[in-house]
XYZ file of C-alpha atoms in Angstrom:
676
model
C -29.934 -35.804 44.679
C -28.613 -32.295 44.803
C -31.050 -29.491 44.372
C -30.554 -27.883 40.982
C -32.062 -24.566 42.121
C -29.126 -23.993 44.464
C -26.789 -23.754 41.502
C -27.969 -20.269 40.624
C -26.085 -18.836 43.582
C -22.795 -20.416 42.651
C -20.218 -17.717 41.835
C -18.778 -19.622 38.850
C -22.038 -20.139 37.047
C -21.706 -17.099 34.824
C -18.085 -17.843 34.210
C -18.725 -21.411 33.164
C -21.856 -20.883 31.122
C -20.420 -18.098 29.002
C -17.018 -17.639 27.449
C -15.111 -14.408 27.038
C -13.528 -13.888 23.648
C -11.724 -10.536 23.438
C -11.199 -8.672 20.194
C -7.841 -8.144 18.574
C -5.770 -5.917 20.870
C -5.476 -2.321 19.655
C -2.197 -0.845 18.505
C 0.273 0.338 21.097
C -0.137 3.946 22.309
C 2.280 6.536 20.981
C 3.656 7.178 24.451
C 4.646 3.520 24.776
C 6.588 3.307 21.512
C 8.053 6.803 21.701
C 11.214 5.514 23.386
C 11.768 2.880 20.691
C 11.355 5.503 17.976
C 13.757 7.877 19.675
C 16.385 5.126 19.945
C 15.862 4.266 16.277
C 16.204 7.881 15.093
C 19.041 8.868 17.452
C 21.987 7.805 15.218
C 20.526 9.574 12.177
C 20.099 12.772 14.185
C 23.620 12.509 15.574
C 25.203 11.966 12.148
C 23.583 15.095 10.690
C 26.472 17.212 12.037
C 26.525 20.594 13.707
C 23.260 22.515 13.527
C 23.478 26.074 12.195
C 21.613 27.677 15.074
C 23.531 25.522 17.634
C 20.344 24.085 19.064
C 20.550 20.548 20.297
C 17.760 18.197 19.198
C 15.109 17.149 21.675
C 15.900 14.133 23.822
C 13.477 11.578 25.123
C 12.432 12.404 28.706
C 14.003 10.204 31.365
C 11.369 8.240 33.245
C 11.582 5.181 35.511
C 10.381 3.133 32.577
C 12.622 4.677 29.896
C 16.060 5.554 31.226
C 18.640 7.004 28.865
C 21.993 5.327 29.371
C 25.017 7.588 29.161
C 27.493 4.954 27.967
C 26.778 1.974 25.729
C 28.889 -0.820 24.360
C 30.341 -1.062 20.868
C 27.617 -3.504 19.829
C 24.720 -1.378 21.054
C 22.932 1.482 19.306
C 23.843 5.135 19.731
C 21.131 6.583 21.973
C 22.070 10.273 22.361
C 20.488 12.458 19.637
C 23.135 15.192 19.759
C 26.008 16.284 17.539
C 28.951 13.906 17.776
C 31.745 16.411 17.198
C 35.078 14.671 17.873
C 33.573 11.662 19.660
C 35.167 8.844 17.649
C 33.572 6.048 19.681
C 30.147 7.622 19.319
C 30.682 8.076 15.566
C 31.607 4.411 15.249
C 28.531 3.319 17.174
C 26.213 5.618 15.225
C 27.556 4.545 11.827
C 27.419 0.885 12.816
C 23.855 1.160 14.049
C 22.762 2.841 10.807
C 24.598 0.383 8.571
C 23.550 -2.720 10.498
C 20.161 -4.139 9.430
C 17.492 -5.004 11.933
C 18.384 -8.308 13.525
C 15.984 -10.461 15.458
C 17.029 -9.084 18.846
C 16.440 -5.502 17.748
C 13.092 -6.449 16.224
C 12.081 -8.031 19.540
C 13.066 -4.851 21.364
C 11.139 -2.565 19.023
C 8.034 -4.737 18.936
C 8.246 -5.398 22.696
C 7.847 -9.155 22.373
C 8.307 -11.333 25.431
C 7.587 -14.939 26.351
C 4.518 -13.812 28.302
C 2.659 -12.063 25.493
C 3.928 -13.738 22.312
C 1.143 -16.317 22.433
C -1.380 -14.008 20.774
C 0.666 -12.765 17.803
C -0.919 -15.172 15.300
C -4.364 -13.721 14.575
C -5.454 -16.873 12.749
C -5.279 -18.927 15.966
C -7.838 -18.762 18.800
C -7.077 -16.369 21.614
C -5.134 -17.908 24.512
C -4.619 -16.454 27.945
C -1.171 -16.354 29.500
C -0.607 -19.224 31.876
C 1.361 -17.433 34.588
C 1.158 -17.122 38.347
C -1.259 -14.226 38.120
C -3.574 -16.173 35.771
C -3.817 -19.849 36.877
C -4.697 -22.598 34.464
C -7.938 -24.243 35.628
C -8.679 -27.845 34.745
C -11.056 -30.216 36.534
C -9.211 -32.921 38.437
C -10.178 -36.533 38.925
C -11.540 -35.988 42.451
C -15.259 -35.885 42.946
C -17.308 -33.765 45.213
C -18.195 -30.081 45.388
C -15.057 -29.271 47.385
C -12.631 -30.661 44.819
C -10.096 -28.121 43.684
C -7.510 -27.694 40.935
C -3.971 -26.624 41.542
C -1.906 -24.229 39.393
C 1.339 -23.293 41.087
C 0.360 -22.096 44.555
C -3.168 -21.094 43.560
C -6.208 -23.134 44.475
C -9.222 -22.717 42.211
C -12.534 -24.366 43.151
C -13.820 -26.949 40.774
C -17.391 -26.586 39.483
C -19.863 -28.908 41.197
C -20.909 -32.092 39.492
C -24.433 -32.286 38.166
C -26.404 -35.511 38.029
C -27.245 -36.732 34.582
C -30.989 -36.696 35.339
C -31.013 -33.074 36.460
C -31.937 -30.530 33.755
C -29.248 -27.978 33.178
C -28.161 -25.472 30.589
C -24.505 -26.055 31.316
C -22.649 -28.070 28.640
C -21.941 -31.686 29.466
C -18.632 -31.789 27.581
C -15.857 -29.289 26.895
C -16.883 -25.948 25.453
C -16.137 -25.784 21.739
C -13.804 -23.009 20.703
C -15.353 -20.237 18.657
C -13.673 -17.082 17.457
C -16.004 -14.192 16.584
C -15.816 -12.781 13.087
C -14.464 -9.444 14.332
C -11.616 -11.192 16.174
C -10.215 -13.276 13.309
C -8.843 -12.449 9.856
C -11.101 -12.759 6.859
C -10.914 -15.988 4.922
C -11.214 -16.319 1.121
C -14.723 -17.666 1.595
C -15.708 -14.579 3.604
C -14.365 -12.315 0.863
C -16.239 -14.233 -1.817
C -19.515 -14.069 0.111
C -19.007 -10.346 0.787
C -18.843 -9.581 -2.935
C -21.458 -12.073 -4.080
C -24.107 -11.105 -1.509
C -24.363 -7.654 -3.036
C -26.406 -9.203 -5.821
C -30.006 -9.550 -4.628
C -30.657 -12.338 -7.132
C -27.941 -14.387 -5.491
C -29.477 -14.022 -2.026
C -33.052 -15.114 -1.559
C -35.687 -13.922 0.930
C -34.479 -13.707 4.479
C -30.834 -13.488 3.456
C -30.638 -17.163 2.534
C -28.081 -17.985 -0.128
C -29.573 -19.790 -3.120
C -28.351 -23.265 -3.930
C -25.361 -23.357 -6.245
C -25.397 -25.331 -9.472
C -21.712 -25.119 -10.408
C -18.811 -26.312 -8.253
C -15.389 -25.026 -9.247
C -12.382 -26.907 -7.909
C -9.416 -24.566 -7.963
C -6.441 -23.802 -5.686
C -7.438 -26.613 -3.325
C -10.876 -25.108 -2.595
C -14.448 -25.703 -3.720
C -16.085 -22.514 -5.029
C -19.891 -22.632 -5.140
C -20.987 -20.678 -8.206
C -24.134 -20.055 -10.231
C -24.563 -20.489 -13.965
C -25.786 -16.960 -14.881
C -22.708 -15.331 -13.358
C -20.234 -17.934 -14.582
C -20.938 -16.728 -18.134
C -18.917 -13.570 -17.428
C -15.799 -15.724 -17.427
C -14.848 -17.060 -20.842
C -12.751 -19.888 -19.427
C -15.346 -21.063 -16.886
C -18.138 -20.784 -19.449
C -16.151 -22.952 -21.863
C -15.469 -25.522 -19.144
C -19.173 -25.550 -18.272
C -20.203 -26.107 -21.907
C -17.750 -28.962 -22.239
C -19.007 -30.531 -19.008
C -22.644 -30.307 -20.179
C -21.908 -31.772 -23.618
C -23.013 -35.469 -23.634
C -20.319 -36.313 -26.154
C -17.684 -35.174 -23.679
C -19.175 -36.704 -20.546
C -16.668 -39.501 -20.555
C -13.882 -37.000 -20.016
C -15.602 -35.464 -16.972
C -17.177 -38.598 -15.425
C -15.970 -39.335 -11.938
C -13.913 -42.545 -11.596
C -16.194 -43.678 -8.764
C -19.199 -43.837 -11.111
C -17.604 -46.675 -13.115
C -18.629 -49.695 -10.993
C -17.980 -53.365 -11.585
C -21.635 -54.101 -12.448
C -21.692 -51.406 -15.122
C -18.521 -52.759 -16.621
C -19.979 -56.297 -16.722
C -23.205 -55.090 -18.342
C -21.345 -53.234 -21.094
C -19.103 -56.223 -21.808
C -20.101 -59.370 -23.743
C -18.373 -61.776 -21.392
C -21.553 -63.456 -20.036
C -24.379 -65.149 -21.927
C -27.788 -63.661 -22.732
C -29.501 -65.829 -20.079
C -27.262 -64.389 -17.372
C -28.042 -60.870 -18.581
C -31.798 -61.446 -18.341
C -31.472 -62.711 -14.749
C -29.377 -59.679 -13.815
C -31.938 -57.309 -15.333
C -34.847 -58.919 -13.415
C -32.910 -58.683 -10.135
C -32.041 -55.065 -10.778
C -35.709 -54.225 -11.495
C -36.749 -55.811 -8.176
C -34.086 -53.852 -6.319
C -35.211 -50.683 -8.058
C -38.839 -51.171 -6.972
C -37.773 -51.765 -3.346
C -35.647 -48.628 -3.388
C -38.550 -46.638 -4.825
C -40.839 -47.802 -2.000
C -38.211 -46.789 0.554
C -37.892 -43.343 -1.044
C -41.665 -42.858 -0.980
C -41.718 -43.783 2.707
C -39.304 -40.942 3.379
C -40.638 -37.444 3.501
C -40.119 -34.901 0.743
C -37.892 -32.821 2.990
C -35.755 -35.741 3.989
C -32.024 -34.891 3.807
C -31.432 -37.823 1.478
C -33.692 -36.270 -1.198
C -32.129 -32.866 -0.829
C -28.541 -34.074 -1.025
C -29.347 -36.358 -3.986
C -31.098 -33.486 -5.764
C -28.208 -31.127 -5.208
C -25.742 -33.795 -6.315
C -27.592 -34.372 -9.560
C -27.959 -30.642 -10.401
C -24.422 -29.491 -9.577
C -21.871 -29.498 -12.381
C -18.297 -29.968 -11.257
C -15.554 -28.236 -13.221
C -11.838 -28.048 -12.499
C -9.324 -25.310 -13.232
C -5.638 -25.884 -12.598
C -3.702 -22.667 -11.888
C -0.059 -22.755 -10.905
C 0.934 -19.146 -10.548
C 2.484 -17.657 -7.386
C 0.653 -14.379 -8.015
C -2.777 -16.064 -7.904
C -3.680 -16.571 -4.256
C -6.921 -17.807 -2.750
C -7.763 -14.277 -1.660
C -7.240 -12.931 -5.173
C -9.367 -15.727 -6.632
C -12.127 -14.958 -4.109
C -12.162 -11.295 -5.143
C -12.143 -12.193 -8.850
C -14.994 -14.696 -8.537
C -16.977 -12.374 -6.277
C -16.747 -9.505 -8.775
C -18.630 -11.627 -11.309
C -21.771 -11.188 -9.182
C -22.006 -7.402 -9.583
C -21.360 -4.950 -12.388
C -19.263 -2.437 -10.484
C -15.733 -3.595 -9.836
C -14.391 -3.468 -6.297
C -10.696 -4.251 -5.994
C -8.310 -2.922 -3.370
C -4.897 -1.591 -4.309
C -3.223 -4.307 -2.221
C -4.988 -7.086 -4.177
C -4.942 -5.607 -7.677
C -1.927 -7.608 -8.905
C -3.345 -10.942 -7.750
C -6.828 -10.119 -9.050
C -5.365 -9.185 -12.446
C -3.571 -12.524 -12.555
C -6.709 -14.435 -11.520
C -8.934 -12.586 -13.996
C -6.495 -13.358 -16.829
C -6.775 -17.098 -16.083
C -10.559 -16.814 -15.772
C -10.892 -14.796 -18.963
C -12.781 -11.860 -17.380
C -11.969 -9.046 -19.786
C -13.951 -6.377 -17.943
C -12.276 -7.190 -14.619
C -8.852 -7.081 -16.251
C -9.612 -3.636 -17.670
C -10.798 -2.464 -14.256
C -7.608 -3.711 -12.601
C -5.544 -1.994 -15.271
C -7.320 1.324 -14.678
C -6.745 1.013 -10.935
C -3.065 0.287 -11.515
C -2.730 3.361 -13.699
C -4.114 5.542 -10.906
C -2.011 4.077 -8.080
C 1.492 3.909 -9.561
C 4.039 4.910 -6.927
C 7.497 3.894 -5.783
C 5.903 1.131 -3.686
C 3.956 -0.479 -6.542
C 5.698 0.397 -9.816
C 7.934 -2.694 -9.865
C 5.072 -5.067 -9.041
C 2.787 -3.433 -11.599
C 5.474 -3.564 -14.286
C 6.096 -7.265 -13.676
C 2.377 -8.122 -13.709
C 1.682 -5.984 -16.787
C 4.526 -7.644 -18.668
C 3.316 -11.130 -17.724
C -0.369 -10.609 -18.526
C -0.007 -8.450 -21.660
C -1.194 -5.106 -20.297
C 0.757 -2.886 -22.667
C -0.690 0.457 -21.529
C 0.113 -0.342 -17.876
C 3.599 -1.459 -18.876
C 4.171 1.778 -20.776
C 2.819 3.884 -17.887
C 5.184 2.194 -15.419
C 8.157 2.844 -17.672
C 7.121 6.491 -18.121
C 6.813 6.844 -14.355
C 10.283 5.369 -13.804
C 11.768 7.649 -16.449
C 10.628 10.653 -14.419
C 10.876 9.345 -10.838
C 13.720 6.834 -10.864
C 16.148 9.390 -9.463
C 13.822 11.780 -7.544
C 11.853 9.084 -5.659
C 12.845 5.476 -6.305
C 16.581 6.017 -5.782
C 16.021 6.750 -2.068
C 13.646 3.840 -1.371
C 14.361 0.189 -0.607
C 12.068 -0.789 -3.518
C 14.962 0.156 -5.814
C 16.256 -3.426 -5.446
C 13.114 -4.751 -7.204
C 13.891 -3.049 -10.531
C 15.069 -5.703 -13.028
C 18.411 -5.086 -14.683
C 17.052 -5.068 -18.233
C 14.349 -2.555 -17.289
C 16.891 -0.356 -15.517
C 19.142 -0.374 -18.562
C 16.235 0.589 -20.799
C 15.270 3.476 -18.521
C 18.843 4.813 -18.339
C 19.137 4.884 -22.118
C 15.843 6.737 -22.582
C 15.963 10.342 -23.791
C 13.092 11.174 -21.428
C 15.035 10.238 -18.282
C 14.992 12.973 -15.657
C 18.268 13.596 -13.825
C 19.442 16.166 -11.319
C 22.944 15.796 -12.752
C 25.056 13.035 -14.249
C 26.494 12.030 -10.893
C 22.973 11.305 -9.583
C 22.672 8.605 -12.265
C 25.939 6.997 -11.163
C 24.916 7.224 -7.516
C 21.570 5.538 -8.211
C 23.335 2.701 -10.016
C 25.761 2.292 -7.118
C 22.877 2.034 -4.637
C 21.066 -0.469 -6.860
C 24.213 -2.575 -7.180
C 24.770 -2.464 -3.412
C 21.233 -3.743 -2.803
C 21.713 -6.551 -5.314
C 24.875 -7.702 -3.568
C 23.388 -7.387 -0.061
C 19.950 -8.962 -0.142
C 19.709 -9.065 3.671
C 19.599 -5.262 3.948
C 16.162 -4.129 5.113
C 16.707 -0.363 5.199
C 18.032 2.021 2.581
C 21.765 2.452 3.273
C 23.533 5.765 3.701
C 26.062 7.055 1.209
C 28.937 6.391 3.606
C 27.811 2.764 3.951
C 27.822 2.235 0.184
C 31.172 3.975 -0.142
C 32.704 1.851 2.619
C 31.348 -1.398 1.176
C 32.814 -0.924 -2.293
C 36.052 0.413 -0.824
C 36.409 -2.800 1.203
C 36.427 -4.998 -1.920
C 39.763 -6.349 -3.203
C 41.914 -3.690 -4.867
C 43.547 -6.071 -7.356
C 40.951 -5.065 -9.982
C 37.852 -2.956 -10.236
C 34.465 -4.499 -9.550
C 33.375 -4.434 -13.207
C 36.578 -6.244 -14.217
C 35.796 -9.163 -11.904
C 33.782 -12.168 -13.005
C 30.886 -11.208 -10.748
C 30.725 -7.636 -12.013
C 30.968 -8.069 -15.769
C 27.216 -8.528 -16.171
C 26.675 -5.021 -14.742
C 29.037 -3.316 -17.189
C 26.260 -2.362 -19.697
C 24.458 -0.440 -16.946
C 27.442 1.762 -16.145
C 28.112 2.189 -19.867
C 24.794 4.099 -20.055
C 26.082 6.737 -17.590
C 27.473 9.900 -19.180
C 30.598 9.967 -17.073
C 32.032 12.962 -18.925
C 29.289 15.055 -17.311
C 30.682 14.458 -13.787
C 32.964 17.459 -13.300
C 32.924 17.898 -9.519
C 36.269 16.764 -8.057
C 34.618 15.458 -4.854
C 32.372 13.178 -6.871
C 35.283 11.900 -8.939
C 37.222 11.183 -5.749
C 34.316 9.105 -4.401
C 34.246 7.148 -7.663
C 37.940 6.402 -7.284
C 37.475 5.188 -3.706
C 34.568 2.918 -4.646
C 36.692 1.236 -7.351
C 33.644 0.105 -9.299
C 34.759 1.479 -12.666
C 38.048 0.434 -14.262
C 40.963 2.803 -13.751
C 41.267 3.309 -17.506
C 37.738 4.726 -17.571
C 38.516 7.256 -14.836
C 41.760 8.237 -16.532
C 39.895 8.799 -19.784
C 37.344 10.926 -17.890
C 40.042 13.163 -16.400
C 41.763 13.379 -19.781
C 38.573 14.631 -21.433
C 38.163 17.336 -18.795
C 41.779 18.454 -19.216
C 41.540 18.699 -23.014
C 38.214 20.548 -22.787
C 39.709 23.148 -20.418
C 42.755 23.545 -22.627
C 40.662 23.768 -25.783
C 38.302 26.512 -24.691
C 35.536 24.170 -23.632
C 35.359 22.143 -26.846
C 34.109 18.587 -26.275
C 35.974 17.196 -29.261
C 35.888 13.559 -28.155
C 32.055 13.487 -28.298
C 30.228 13.353 -31.606
C 26.529 12.794 -30.962
C 24.299 15.145 -29.006
C 21.949 12.401 -27.721
C 24.786 10.597 -25.928
C 27.239 13.416 -25.323
C 25.077 16.242 -23.954
C 25.454 16.921 -20.236
C 22.175 17.118 -18.319
C 21.047 19.017 -15.261
C 17.499 19.499 -14.030
C 15.140 20.287 -11.190
C 11.596 19.416 -10.139
C 8.928 22.091 -9.732
C 6.494 20.920 -7.047
C 4.838 24.224 -6.125
C 3.764 27.253 -8.083
C 7.138 28.870 -8.772
C 7.619 32.599 -8.629
C 11.314 32.075 -9.157
C 13.530 28.987 -9.407
C 17.214 29.204 -10.251
C 20.214 26.866 -10.449
C 23.772 27.370 -11.649
C 25.328 25.055 -14.229
C 29.118 25.248 -14.602
C 31.032 23.451 -17.348
C 34.613 23.989 -18.545
C 34.833 27.655 -17.550
C 31.313 28.632 -18.671
C 28.524 29.288 -16.176
C 24.805 29.343 -16.930
C 21.764 30.085 -14.824
C 18.832 27.688 -15.290
C 15.597 29.542 -14.571
C 11.872 28.946 -14.136
C 10.131 32.320 -13.654
C 6.504 33.431 -13.452
C 5.805 36.486 -15.593
C 2.965 38.987 -15.466
C 0.745 37.032 -17.840
C 0.391 34.142 -15.402
C 2.777 32.055 -17.457
C 5.788 30.001 -16.480
C 8.899 30.794 -18.495
C 11.767 28.274 -18.544
C 15.115 29.312 -20.079
C 18.874 29.435 -19.480
C 21.192 32.474 -19.364
C 24.954 32.857 -19.453
C 26.528 34.510 -16.383
C 29.320 37.039 -16.156
C 32.238 36.778 -13.720
C 31.267 38.223 -10.374
C 27.514 37.760 -10.880
C 25.705 37.934 -7.504
C 24.115 34.525 -7.989
C 27.529 32.820 -8.055
C 28.935 31.584 -4.777
C 32.344 32.521 -3.376
C 33.822 29.199 -4.457
C 32.490 29.579 -7.981
C 33.763 33.143 -8.292
C 37.180 32.729 -6.676
C 38.055 29.063 -7.204
C 36.428 27.933 -10.451
C 37.821 28.540 -13.894
C 36.219 31.349 -15.920
C 36.410 31.694 -19.684
C 36.599 35.258 -20.986
C 35.531 34.395 -24.525
C 33.084 36.942 -25.850
C 30.890 34.263 -27.362
C 30.597 30.514 -27.125
C 28.704 28.244 -29.514
C 26.425 25.994 -27.487
C 24.111 23.215 -28.588
C 21.322 22.747 -26.063
C 17.836 21.317 -25.520
C 15.317 22.316 -22.844
C 12.650 19.743 -21.940
C 9.672 20.133 -19.589
C 7.686 16.993 -18.786
C 4.375 16.807 -16.929
C 1.817 14.141 -16.074
C -1.742 15.375 -16.632
C -4.422 12.907 -15.437
C -2.180 9.973 -16.283
C -1.163 11.360 -19.683
C 2.482 12.168 -20.289
C 2.989 15.660 -21.731
C 6.337 16.959 -22.937
C 7.391 20.336 -24.278
C 10.832 20.832 -25.719
C 12.812 23.383 -27.700
C 14.464 20.672 -29.726
C 18.188 20.710 -30.365
C 19.157 24.369 -30.822
C 22.590 25.752 -31.719
C 23.226 29.286 -30.448
C 26.162 31.562 -29.662
C 25.986 32.795 -26.082
C 27.590 36.133 -25.361
C 27.930 38.294 -22.272
C 25.407 40.920 -23.359
C 21.751 41.024 -22.351
C 20.483 40.190 -25.836
C 22.905 37.349 -26.542
C 23.081 35.681 -23.129
C 19.543 34.216 -23.056
C 18.319 31.038 -24.723
C 14.950 30.253 -26.217
C 12.051 30.290 -23.759
C 9.478 27.563 -23.099
C 6.204 29.059 -21.889
C 3.784 26.974 -19.854
C 0.200 28.200 -19.687
C -0.757 25.713 -16.994
C 1.500 24.037 -14.475
C 0.538 20.472 -13.600
C 2.572 19.638 -10.520
C 5.113 18.200 -10.509
C 6.969 19.489 -13.577
C 10.315 17.916 -14.508
C 12.709 20.344 -16.194
C 15.930 19.092 -17.820
C 18.617 21.158 -19.589
C 20.925 19.263 -21.969
C 24.068 21.204 -22.960
C 26.828 20.314 -25.424
C 29.900 22.302 -26.472
C 30.801 21.545 -30.110
C 34.207 22.358 -31.535
C 34.370 26.030 -32.422
């Protein structure tokens, strides 16, 4: 028999007796992914055009690991972050790389996946080492003896020595069971539920031992171990518990397994009374024998404990078929019943709201609603609006619509989340009088981007304006897009755009190239501009101020000492101002400009039409909107009719004074020229 004491000197003892389980690998260093980022940003930098100061952008340093190729094929990305100039091939490559979404090959390049390291991408699976030549795969072979070896490629790894069965040893006799530490695996719904519930000291007994549960909830394919005092916070679960405890309703909750053949025979009158008496005597004898066997067992015997727990646990079932209610959301909702303060992350708030609505937890629903009100952004507004509409959260629904009225064009129009806005909600926002716009063309441009994303669901990045223009220009020219069968459902959206407010010829030319609107609509637009110029600026074809006024606005993000924009319409030019005065107030007003005013550009002075009328009747409305601690505040002059002259006293409109500026402030000027 081999001496067991000699095993301590074996070099593989520590390796075999303990297992190494590494943590989740950290994120890649910035130096490693810098080349991928530079390749990704190179076409955008190249398409920006000539820089004013003639400085070329910084290029990624050339190293043996990251070499910058001078020439690339037509299917590759543009890698040189410098102005393209007259390089037609480079322009084609740069535009194609920007317009083309991330395919699987490009994703593999950016994420640096390879067949050698892609085994550890799934964090829910146990960690596996790479089985390559530098890391052999060791398995004991069938040979016996201390010199037996295992072969992996050309590597020879010694096999651990065999140990006699009679020799004491701490080494495992069979294969080592796989165990993943808690810090090396993702949290499960059960872990989340225990994290929230253990905060209640009444739930956890002395020594950190969890008290026995008395309610078992079957929901979403899992068994949730609950306790009666905390279940009462849920109206639905409390009602299910009362129905399960009601003796008159036990037949509806009795398990099918409890209905045995003997019980059915006893309840029936099929056999005679003599047979019943014999059956009762036999059952009494069996009951006495079972009682003696139970007394022979100890009090702490597992049979007593399991039977006790089985008798005291009430089983209830809740069927939920909602894609928003996940197991993680249900774990957070059930765990929050064990403590008064509500702890919900922003990422889980939609699912927890859905779960709490099915559970009937009013306080948790209110807490989720308050969290949603504080975290509305372009990333979450569409999800929050959908959840609030489904679960009757009217104040959250209203807050999301107010947010989109102010930030649809400034923020959401440049994000990929624009595709998530439903068509009916978008139409409602466009028709709102509180909608903030930079100008009327920005509304049309936002609609064009939204329509492009609806027609191209595979796009993963926000497209450039040239990409959208090229896509619509490539459609058949036999009819406009809205005249086709596929585009008629989008006609009400474009009907909400005030097309008569688009006066820039470059913008009108882009609209003609896109061919989204019917040609009759564009002809009518040009006809209105021609008649307005010939009629001294009168907008005779428009009757109502709410639908005919032309809007232009700006956003005040910082404390403004001076903010100015020029608004030109049919030969009349106005300066839109936001100025800080000496009294620490913000004054917002508009002022008519004279020809040759220094604020006008060369193109506006020399190329644009100027009206020399001494006065011009203008109907206008100035609106300033702010969000103060979640409350929507709006100050407006109302619809005012005033004659604007060229003098100092007659050229200025009414002034809106703001005592306190809550950033950001959204300022919109609505101007209408009635017939005069």
